[in-house]
Short mmCIF file of N, CA and C in Angstrom, two decimals:
data_model
loop_
_atom_site.label_atom_id
_atom_site.label_comp_id
_atom_site.label_asym_id
_atom_site.label_seq_id
_atom_site.Cartn_x
_atom_site.Cartn_y
_atom_site.Cartn_z
N UNK H 1 10.35 -3.46 -14.08
CA UNK H 1 9.51 -4.16 -14.59
C UNK H 1 8.51 -5.05 -13.33
N UNK H 2 7.32 -4.98 -13.21
CA UNK H 2 5.98 -5.57 -12.28
C UNK H 2 5.32 -7.15 -13.28
N UNK H 3 5.23 -7.99 -12.94
CA UNK H 3 4.37 -9.46 -13.46
C UNK H 3 3.21 -9.44 -13.09
N UNK H 4 2.22 -9.79 -13.75
CA UNK H 4 1.05 -9.64 -12.65
C UNK H 4 -0.02 -10.97 -13.08
N UNK H 5 -0.58 -11.38 -12.50
CA UNK H 5 -1.12 -13.07 -13.01
C UNK H 5 -2.49 -13.23 -12.36
N UNK H 6 -3.20 -13.35 -12.78
CA UNK H 6 -4.62 -13.40 -12.38
C UNK H 6 -5.19 -14.72 -11.85
N UNK H 7 -5.78 -15.23 -10.96
CA UNK H 7 -6.16 -16.22 -11.35
C UNK H 7 -8.21 -15.95 -10.37
N UNK H 8 -8.41 -17.27 -10.78
CA UNK H 8 -9.68 -17.60 -9.63
C UNK H 8 -11.11 -17.51 -10.44
N UNK H 9 -10.96 -17.15 -11.54
CA UNK H 9 -12.43 -16.64 -12.25
C UNK H 9 -13.45 -17.87 -13.02
N UNK H 10 -14.09 -17.50 -12.90
CA UNK H 10 -15.23 -18.50 -13.68
C UNK H 10 -16.12 -18.93 -14.00
N UNK H 11 -17.23 -19.57 -14.21
CA UNK H 11 -18.70 -18.96 -14.16
C UNK H 11 -20.11 -19.62 -13.03
N UNK H 12 -19.56 -19.02 -12.69
CA UNK H 12 -21.06 -19.00 -11.39
C UNK H 12 -22.12 -18.68 -11.76
N UNK H 13 -23.00 -18.93 -11.05
CA UNK H 13 -24.75 -18.36 -11.15
C UNK H 13 -24.78 -17.11 -10.07
N UNK H 14 -25.99 -16.57 -10.36
CA UNK H 14 -26.27 -15.07 -9.36
C UNK H 14 -26.30 -15.32 -7.87
N UNK H 15 -25.36 -14.74 -6.98
CA UNK H 15 -26.06 -14.71 -5.70
C UNK H 15 -24.55 -15.96 -5.46
N UNK H 16 -23.64 -16.23 -6.40
CA UNK H 16 -22.23 -17.03 -5.67
C UNK H 16 -21.59 -15.76 -5.49
N UNK H 17 -20.71 -16.69 -5.18
CA UNK H 17 -19.19 -15.99 -4.36
C UNK H 17 -17.99 -16.19 -4.70
N UNK H 18 -16.88 -15.54 -5.44
CA UNK H 18 -15.70 -15.85 -6.77
C UNK H 18 -14.65 -15.09 -5.10
N UNK H 19 -13.69 -15.67 -5.72
CA UNK H 19 -12.52 -15.38 -5.09
C UNK H 19 -10.95 -14.91 -6.01
N UNK H 20 -10.72 -13.93 -6.34
CA UNK H 20 -9.96 -13.87 -7.70
C UNK H 20 -8.41 -12.95 -6.79
N UNK H 21 -7.65 -13.64 -7.48
CA UNK H 21 -6.14 -13.70 -6.78
C UNK H 21 -4.84 -12.54 -7.71
N UNK H 22 -3.93 -12.28 -7.94
CA UNK H 22 -3.30 -12.05 -8.62
C UNK H 22 -1.63 -11.39 -7.84
N UNK H 23 -1.28 -12.24 -7.80
CA UNK H 23 0.52 -12.77 -8.14
C UNK H 23 1.22 -11.80 -8.77
N UNK H 24 2.02 -10.83 -7.61
CA UNK H 24 2.85 -9.99 -8.68
C UNK H 24 4.20 -10.93 -8.33
N UNK H 25 4.87 -10.19 -9.39
CA UNK H 25 6.34 -11.06 -9.50
C UNK H 25 7.50 -9.61 -10.06
N UNK H 26 8.73 -9.69 -9.63
CA UNK H 26 9.94 -8.57 -10.24
C UNK H 26 10.02 -7.38 -8.91
N UNK H 27 9.54 -6.08 -8.89
CA UNK H 27 10.46 -5.54 -8.10
C UNK H 27 9.13 -5.24 -6.73
N UNK H 28 9.48 -4.90 -5.74
CA UNK H 28 9.36 -4.50 -4.63
C UNK H 28 7.15 -4.92 -4.16
N UNK H 29 6.25 -5.13 -4.45
CA UNK H 29 5.21 -5.30 -4.64
C UNK H 29 4.58 -4.33 -3.34
N UNK H 30 5.13 -3.89 -2.10
CA UNK H 30 4.26 -3.32 -0.76
C UNK H 30 4.86 -2.17 -1.63
N UNK H 31 5.19 -1.91 -2.29
CA UNK H 31 5.18 -0.12 -3.27
C UNK H 31 4.50 0.40 -3.98
N UNK H 32 3.51 -0.48 -4.34
CA UNK H 32 2.59 -0.37 -5.09
C UNK H 32 1.38 -0.22 -4.86
N UNK H 33 0.64 0.58 -4.98
CA UNK H 33 -0.73 0.52 -5.38
C UNK H 33 -1.61 -0.18 -6.28
N UNK H 34 -2.40 -1.13 -5.54
CA UNK H 34 -2.18 -2.48 -6.12
C UNK H 34 -4.56 -2.03 -6.57
N UNK H 35 -4.68 -2.30 -8.24
CA UNK H 35 -6.05 -2.10 -8.34
C UNK H 35 -6.70 -3.07 -9.23
N UNK H 36 -8.17 -3.66 -8.86
CA UNK H 36 -8.92 -4.20 -9.76
C UNK H 36 -10.09 -3.63 -10.88
N UNK H 37 -9.25 -3.93 -12.04
CA UNK H 37 -10.68 -3.46 -12.84
C UNK H 37 -11.30 -4.33 -13.80
N UNK H 38 -12.01 -4.16 -14.67
CA UNK H 38 -12.96 -4.64 -15.61
C UNK H 38 -13.04 -3.95 -16.87
N UNK H 39 -14.10 -5.15 -17.47
CA UNK H 39 -13.72 -4.71 -18.62
C UNK H 39 -15.12 -6.49 -19.59
N UNK H 40 -16.38 -5.76 -20.17
CA UNK H 40 -17.45 -6.05 -20.64
C UNK H 40 -17.18 -5.75 -22.46
N UNK H 41 -17.54 -7.12 -22.61
CA UNK H 41 -17.66 -6.90 -24.20
C UNK H 41 -18.39 -5.69 -25.02
N UNK H 42 -17.93 -4.88 -25.38
CA UNK H 42 -18.17 -3.63 -26.21
C UNK H 42 -18.33 -2.66 -24.98
N UNK H 43 -17.43 -2.37 -24.28
CA UNK H 43 -17.65 -1.37 -23.37
C UNK H 43 -16.04 -1.62 -22.37
N UNK H 44 -15.86 -0.12 -21.77
CA UNK H 44 -14.86 0.23 -21.88
C UNK H 44 -14.01 -0.70 -20.80
N UNK H 45 -12.61 -0.23 -20.46
CA UNK H 45 -12.08 -1.03 -18.42
C UNK H 45 -12.91 -0.54 -17.76
N UNK H 46 -13.51 -0.50 -16.87
CA UNK H 46 -13.77 0.27 -15.86
C UNK H 46 -13.26 -0.18 -14.27
N UNK H 47 -13.04 0.85 -13.48
CA UNK H 47 -12.47 0.47 -12.65
C UNK H 47 -13.39 -0.18 -10.99
N UNK H 48 -12.97 -1.01 -10.66
CA UNK H 48 -13.70 -2.10 -9.75
C UNK H 48 -13.31 -1.79 -8.28
N UNK H 49 -12.50 -2.15 -7.91
CA UNK H 49 -11.04 -1.24 -6.54
C UNK H 49 -10.03 -1.22 -6.45
N UNK H 50 -9.26 -0.21 -5.64
CA UNK H 50 -8.21 -0.31 -5.82
C UNK H 50 -8.03 -0.01 -3.97
N UNK H 51 -6.93 -0.65 -3.78
CA UNK H 51 -6.09 -0.49 -2.47
C UNK H 51 -4.48 0.10 -2.02
N UNK H 52 -4.31 0.50 -0.95
CA UNK H 52 -3.49 1.22 -0.70
C UNK H 52 -2.16 0.21 -0.40
N UNK H 53 -0.82 0.80 -0.88
CA UNK H 53 0.73 0.17 -0.55
C UNK H 53 0.03 -0.75 0.96
N UNK H 54 0.23 0.00 1.86
CA UNK H 54 -0.40 -1.11 2.77
C UNK H 54 -1.52 -1.97 3.22
N UNK H 55 -2.26 -1.58 2.85
CA UNK H 55 -3.57 -2.49 2.49
C UNK H 55 -4.58 -1.60 3.54
N UNK H 56 -4.44 -0.23 4.02
CA UNK H 56 -5.17 0.67 5.17
C UNK H 56 -6.31 1.05 4.77
N UNK H 57 -6.02 0.80 3.57
CA UNK H 57 -7.34 2.46 2.66
C UNK H 57 -7.46 1.45 1.10
N UNK H 58 -8.67 1.31 1.27
CA UNK H 58 -9.41 0.84 0.40
C UNK H 58 -10.26 1.68 -0.76
N UNK H 59 -10.38 1.61 -1.96
CA UNK H 59 -11.88 2.30 -1.97
C UNK H 59 -12.57 1.64 -3.21
N UNK H 60 -13.75 1.31 -3.59
CA UNK H 60 -14.48 0.92 -4.60
C UNK H 60 -15.30 1.94 -5.56
N UNK H 61 -15.66 1.18 -6.88
CA UNK H 61 -17.20 1.62 -7.61
C UNK H 61 -18.19 1.44 -6.53
N UNK H 62 -19.08 2.33 -7.10
CA UNK H 62 -20.35 2.28 -6.55
C UNK H 62 -21.26 1.22 -7.02
N UNK H 63 -20.43 0.52 -7.84
CA UNK H 63 -21.89 -1.41 -8.26
C UNK H 63 -21.20 -1.67 -7.41
N UNK H 64 -19.63 -2.21 -6.51
CA UNK H 64 -19.13 -2.97 -6.25
C UNK H 64 -19.38 -2.86 -4.53
N UNK H 65 -20.29 -1.80 -4.10
CA UNK H 65 -19.01 -1.75 -2.57
C UNK H 65 -20.30 -2.59 -2.41
N UNK H 66 -19.65 -2.93 -1.10
CA UNK H 66 -20.69 -3.63 -0.42
C UNK H 66 -20.72 -5.42 -0.72
N UNK H 67 -20.36 -5.85 -1.60
CA UNK H 67 -20.06 -6.90 -2.08
C UNK H 67 -19.07 -7.47 -2.13
N UNK H 68 -18.09 -6.86 -2.91
CA UNK H 68 -16.57 -6.88 -2.99
C UNK H 68 -15.99 -6.70 -2.39
N UNK H 69 -14.55 -6.90 -2.05
CA UNK H 69 -13.71 -6.66 -1.20
C UNK H 69 -12.04 -6.64 -1.19
N UNK H 70 -11.36 -5.70 -1.43
CA UNK H 70 -10.11 -5.65 -1.85
C UNK H 70 -8.95 -5.92 -0.87
N UNK H 71 -8.35 -6.92 -0.53
CA UNK H 71 -7.00 -7.82 0.19
C UNK H 71 -5.68 -7.03 -0.28
N UNK H 72 -5.05 -7.47 -0.02
CA UNK H 72 -3.77 -7.70 -0.30
C UNK H 72 -2.63 -8.23 0.78
N UNK H 73 -1.88 -9.35 0.41
CA UNK H 73 -0.99 -9.78 1.25
C UNK H 73 0.61 -9.79 0.31
N UNK H 74 1.70 -8.24 1.31
CA UNK H 74 2.44 -7.74 0.89
C UNK H 74 4.04 -9.67 1.49
N UNK H 75 3.36 -9.70 1.94
CA UNK H 75 3.95 -11.58 2.20
C UNK H 75 3.83 -12.04 0.92
N UNK H 76 3.08 -12.17 0.71
CA UNK H 76 3.19 -13.46 -0.74
C UNK H 76 2.85 -12.92 -1.76
N UNK H 77 3.11 -11.28 -1.68
CA UNK H 77 2.82 -10.50 -2.79
C UNK H 77 1.91 -11.01 -4.10
N UNK H 78 1.05 -11.18 -3.68
CA UNK H 78 -0.81 -10.99 -3.52
C UNK H 78 -1.57 -9.92 -3.40
N UNK H 79 -2.62 -9.51 -4.89
CA UNK H 79 -4.25 -8.58 -3.91
C UNK H 79 -4.81 -10.13 -4.34
N UNK H 80 -5.84 -9.76 -3.67
CA UNK H 80 -7.70 -10.25 -3.65
C UNK H 80 -8.14 -9.09 -4.21
N UNK H 81 -9.48 -9.74 -4.80
CA UNK H 81 -10.68 -9.45 -5.13
C UNK H 81 -11.59 -10.57 -4.25
N UNK H 82 -11.92 -10.38 -3.02
CA UNK H 82 -13.43 -11.49 -2.70
C UNK H 82 -14.53 -10.69 -3.29
N UNK H 83 -15.71 -11.31 -4.01
CA UNK H 83 -16.79 -10.81 -4.68
C UNK H 83 -17.90 -12.15 -4.75
N UNK H 84 -18.99 -11.26 -3.55
CA UNK H 84 -19.81 -12.11 -3.37
C UNK H 84 -21.43 -11.22 -3.88
N UNK H 85 -22.28 -11.73 -3.77
CA UNK H 85 -23.13 -11.86 -3.96
C UNK H 85 -23.24 -11.60 -5.36
N UNK H 86 -22.99 -11.85 -5.90
CA UNK H 86 -22.62 -11.97 -8.06
C UNK H 86 -23.89 -11.76 -8.38
N UNK H 87 -23.75 -10.67 -9.17
CA UNK H 87 -25.08 -10.18 -10.08
C UNK H 87 -24.18 -10.67 -11.71
N UNK H 88 -25.20 -11.24 -13.07
CA UNK H 88 -25.03 -11.04 -14.69
C UNK H 88 -24.46 -9.57 -14.71
N UNK H 89 -24.05 -8.81 -13.98
CA UNK H 89 -23.88 -7.51 -14.74
C UNK H 89 -22.64 -7.43 -14.33
N UNK H 90 -22.03 -8.71 -13.52
CA UNK H 90 -20.29 -8.84 -13.12
C UNK H 90 -19.65 -9.71 -14.01
N UNK H 91 -20.25 -9.52 -14.95
CA UNK H 91 -20.31 -10.70 -16.56
C UNK H 91 -18.75 -9.30 -16.75
N UNK H 92 -17.66 -10.74 -17.22
CA UNK H 92 -16.12 -9.30 -17.22
C UNK H 92 -15.55 -9.79 -17.16
N UNK H 93 -13.94 -9.44 -17.74
CA UNK H 93 -12.72 -10.03 -18.08
C UNK H 93 -12.31 -8.93 -16.31
N UNK H 94 -11.55 -9.52 -15.31
CA UNK H 94 -11.30 -8.89 -14.39
C UNK H 94 -9.05 -8.76 -14.59
N UNK H 95 -9.07 -7.19 -14.32
CA UNK H 95 -7.31 -7.30 -14.60
C UNK H 95 -6.70 -6.91 -12.90
N UNK H 96 -6.03 -7.82 -13.05
CA UNK H 96 -5.17 -6.39 -11.79
C UNK H 96 -3.86 -5.47 -12.45
N UNK H 97 -3.49 -4.50 -11.51
CA UNK H 97 -3.04 -3.63 -12.29
C UNK H 97 -2.00 -2.61 -11.11
N UNK H 98 -1.15 -2.29 -10.85
CA UNK H 98 -0.24 -2.14 -10.76
C UNK H 98 -0.16 -0.70 -10.66
N UNK H 99 0.82 0.21 -9.80
CA UNK H 99 0.79 1.63 -9.62
C UNK H 99 1.90 1.89 -8.79
N UNK H 100 3.08 2.94 -9.81
CA UNK H 100 3.73 2.42 -8.78
C UNK H 100 3.58 3.95 -7.41
N UNK H 101 3.33 4.96 -7.93
CA UNK H 101 3.14 6.31 -7.02
C UNK H 101 1.68 6.72 -8.28
N UNK H 102 0.51 6.97 -6.95
CA UNK H 102 -0.67 7.30 -6.89
C UNK H 102 -1.06 8.29 -6.36
N UNK H 103 -1.64 9.40 -7.02
CA UNK H 103 -2.54 10.53 -5.83
C UNK H 103 -3.44 9.52 -5.30
N UNK H 104 -3.71 9.67 -4.62
CA UNK H 104 -4.74 8.76 -4.46
C UNK H 104 -6.10 8.95 -4.59
N UNK H 105 -6.46 10.34 -5.00
CA UNK H 105 -7.21 11.30 -5.40
C UNK H 105 -7.95 10.73 -7.13
N UNK H 106 -6.81 10.11 -7.65
CA UNK H 106 -7.40 9.42 -8.79
C UNK H 106 -7.03 8.39 -8.95
N UNK H 107 -7.02 7.20 -7.94
CA UNK H 107 -6.12 6.20 -7.96
C UNK H 107 -7.39 5.56 -8.94
N UNK H 108 -8.48 6.03 -9.06
CA UNK H 108 -9.51 5.21 -10.21
C UNK H 108 -9.31 5.10 -11.49
N UNK H 109 -8.51 5.70 -11.92
CA UNK H 109 -8.31 6.34 -13.44
C UNK H 109 -7.02 5.01 -13.55
N UNK H 110 -7.90 3.83 -15.16
CA UNK H 110 -6.74 2.93 -15.44
C UNK H 110 -5.60 3.70 -15.79
N UNK H 111 -5.35 5.08 -16.18
CA UNK H 111 -3.96 5.44 -16.80
C UNK H 111 -2.98 5.99 -15.18
N UNK H 112 -3.85 5.66 -14.04
CA UNK H 112 -2.21 5.67 -13.35
C UNK H 112 -1.21 4.94 -13.27
N UNK H 113 -2.23 3.40 -13.49
CA UNK H 113 -1.84 2.10 -13.24
C UNK H 113 -0.15 1.34 -14.99
N UNK H 114 0.44 1.30 -14.76
CA UNK H 114 1.80 1.36 -15.27
C UNK H 114 2.01 -0.65 -15.33
N UNK H 115 1.28 -1.39 -14.64
CA UNK H 115 1.43 -2.22 -15.04
C UNK H 115 -0.26 -3.58 -14.64
N UNK H 116 0.00 -4.08 -15.59
CA UNK H 116 -1.82 -4.77 -15.97
C UNK H 116 -1.57 -6.56 -16.13
N UNK H 117 -2.40 -7.36 -15.65
CA UNK H 117 -2.07 -8.47 -15.97
C UNK H 117 -3.03 -9.08 -17.25
N UNK H 118 -3.07 -10.51 -17.37
CA UNK H 118 -3.70 -11.12 -18.14
C UNK H 118 -4.94 -10.94 -18.59
N UNK H 119 -5.30 -10.88 -17.83
CA UNK H 119 -6.94 -10.91 -17.28
C UNK H 119 -7.19 -12.64 -16.60
N UNK H 120 -8.76 -12.18 -16.09
CA UNK H 120 -9.30 -13.24 -15.75
C UNK H 120 -11.24 -13.45 -16.06
N UNK H 121 -11.49 -14.47 -16.63
CA UNK H 121 -12.99 -14.68 -16.89
C UNK H 121 -13.39 -14.61 -15.73
N UNK H 122 -14.84 -13.90 -15.27
CA UNK H 122 -16.09 -14.43 -14.41
C UNK H 122 -16.74 -14.21 -15.89
N UNK H 123 -17.39 -15.00 -15.19
CA UNK H 123 -19.15 -15.38 -15.93
C UNK H 123 -20.36 -15.33 -15.37
N UNK H 124 -21.51 -14.55 -14.34
CA UNK H 124 -22.50 -14.85 -14.10
C UNK H 124 -23.88 -15.25 -14.83
N UNK H 125 -24.09 -16.49 -14.54
CA UNK H 125 -25.52 -16.71 -15.34
C UNK H 125 -26.97 -16.33 -14.14
N UNK H 126 -27.70 -16.21 -14.79
CA UNK H 126 -29.09 -15.88 -14.37
C UNK H 126 -29.55 -17.45 -13.59
#
């Protein structure tokens, strides 16, 4: 089992930045591919970013590429999502997730992730 706890959400204005954190406990964090997903009201949960177990490879949704950066610290058991140039359409509950083993080609699929945090709300005003 892996427990995930997100933090860092809040209410910001368009163009501002936020950094989300997700602390993992339980099994060996470094063995998991970690992802960030988000869900806006009335929408399905969608992929945002994912990072390999070593942190050497990352992938992003087209809507956030160039603005968001995912990173991880395997010593601190923490994955981060740095969000810059935020837009109102980024408003959602953001979830981190852990996948014990995943084919990198399918790492964008939420069904690949076994463990989820409770989510943190990000609201971007105009």
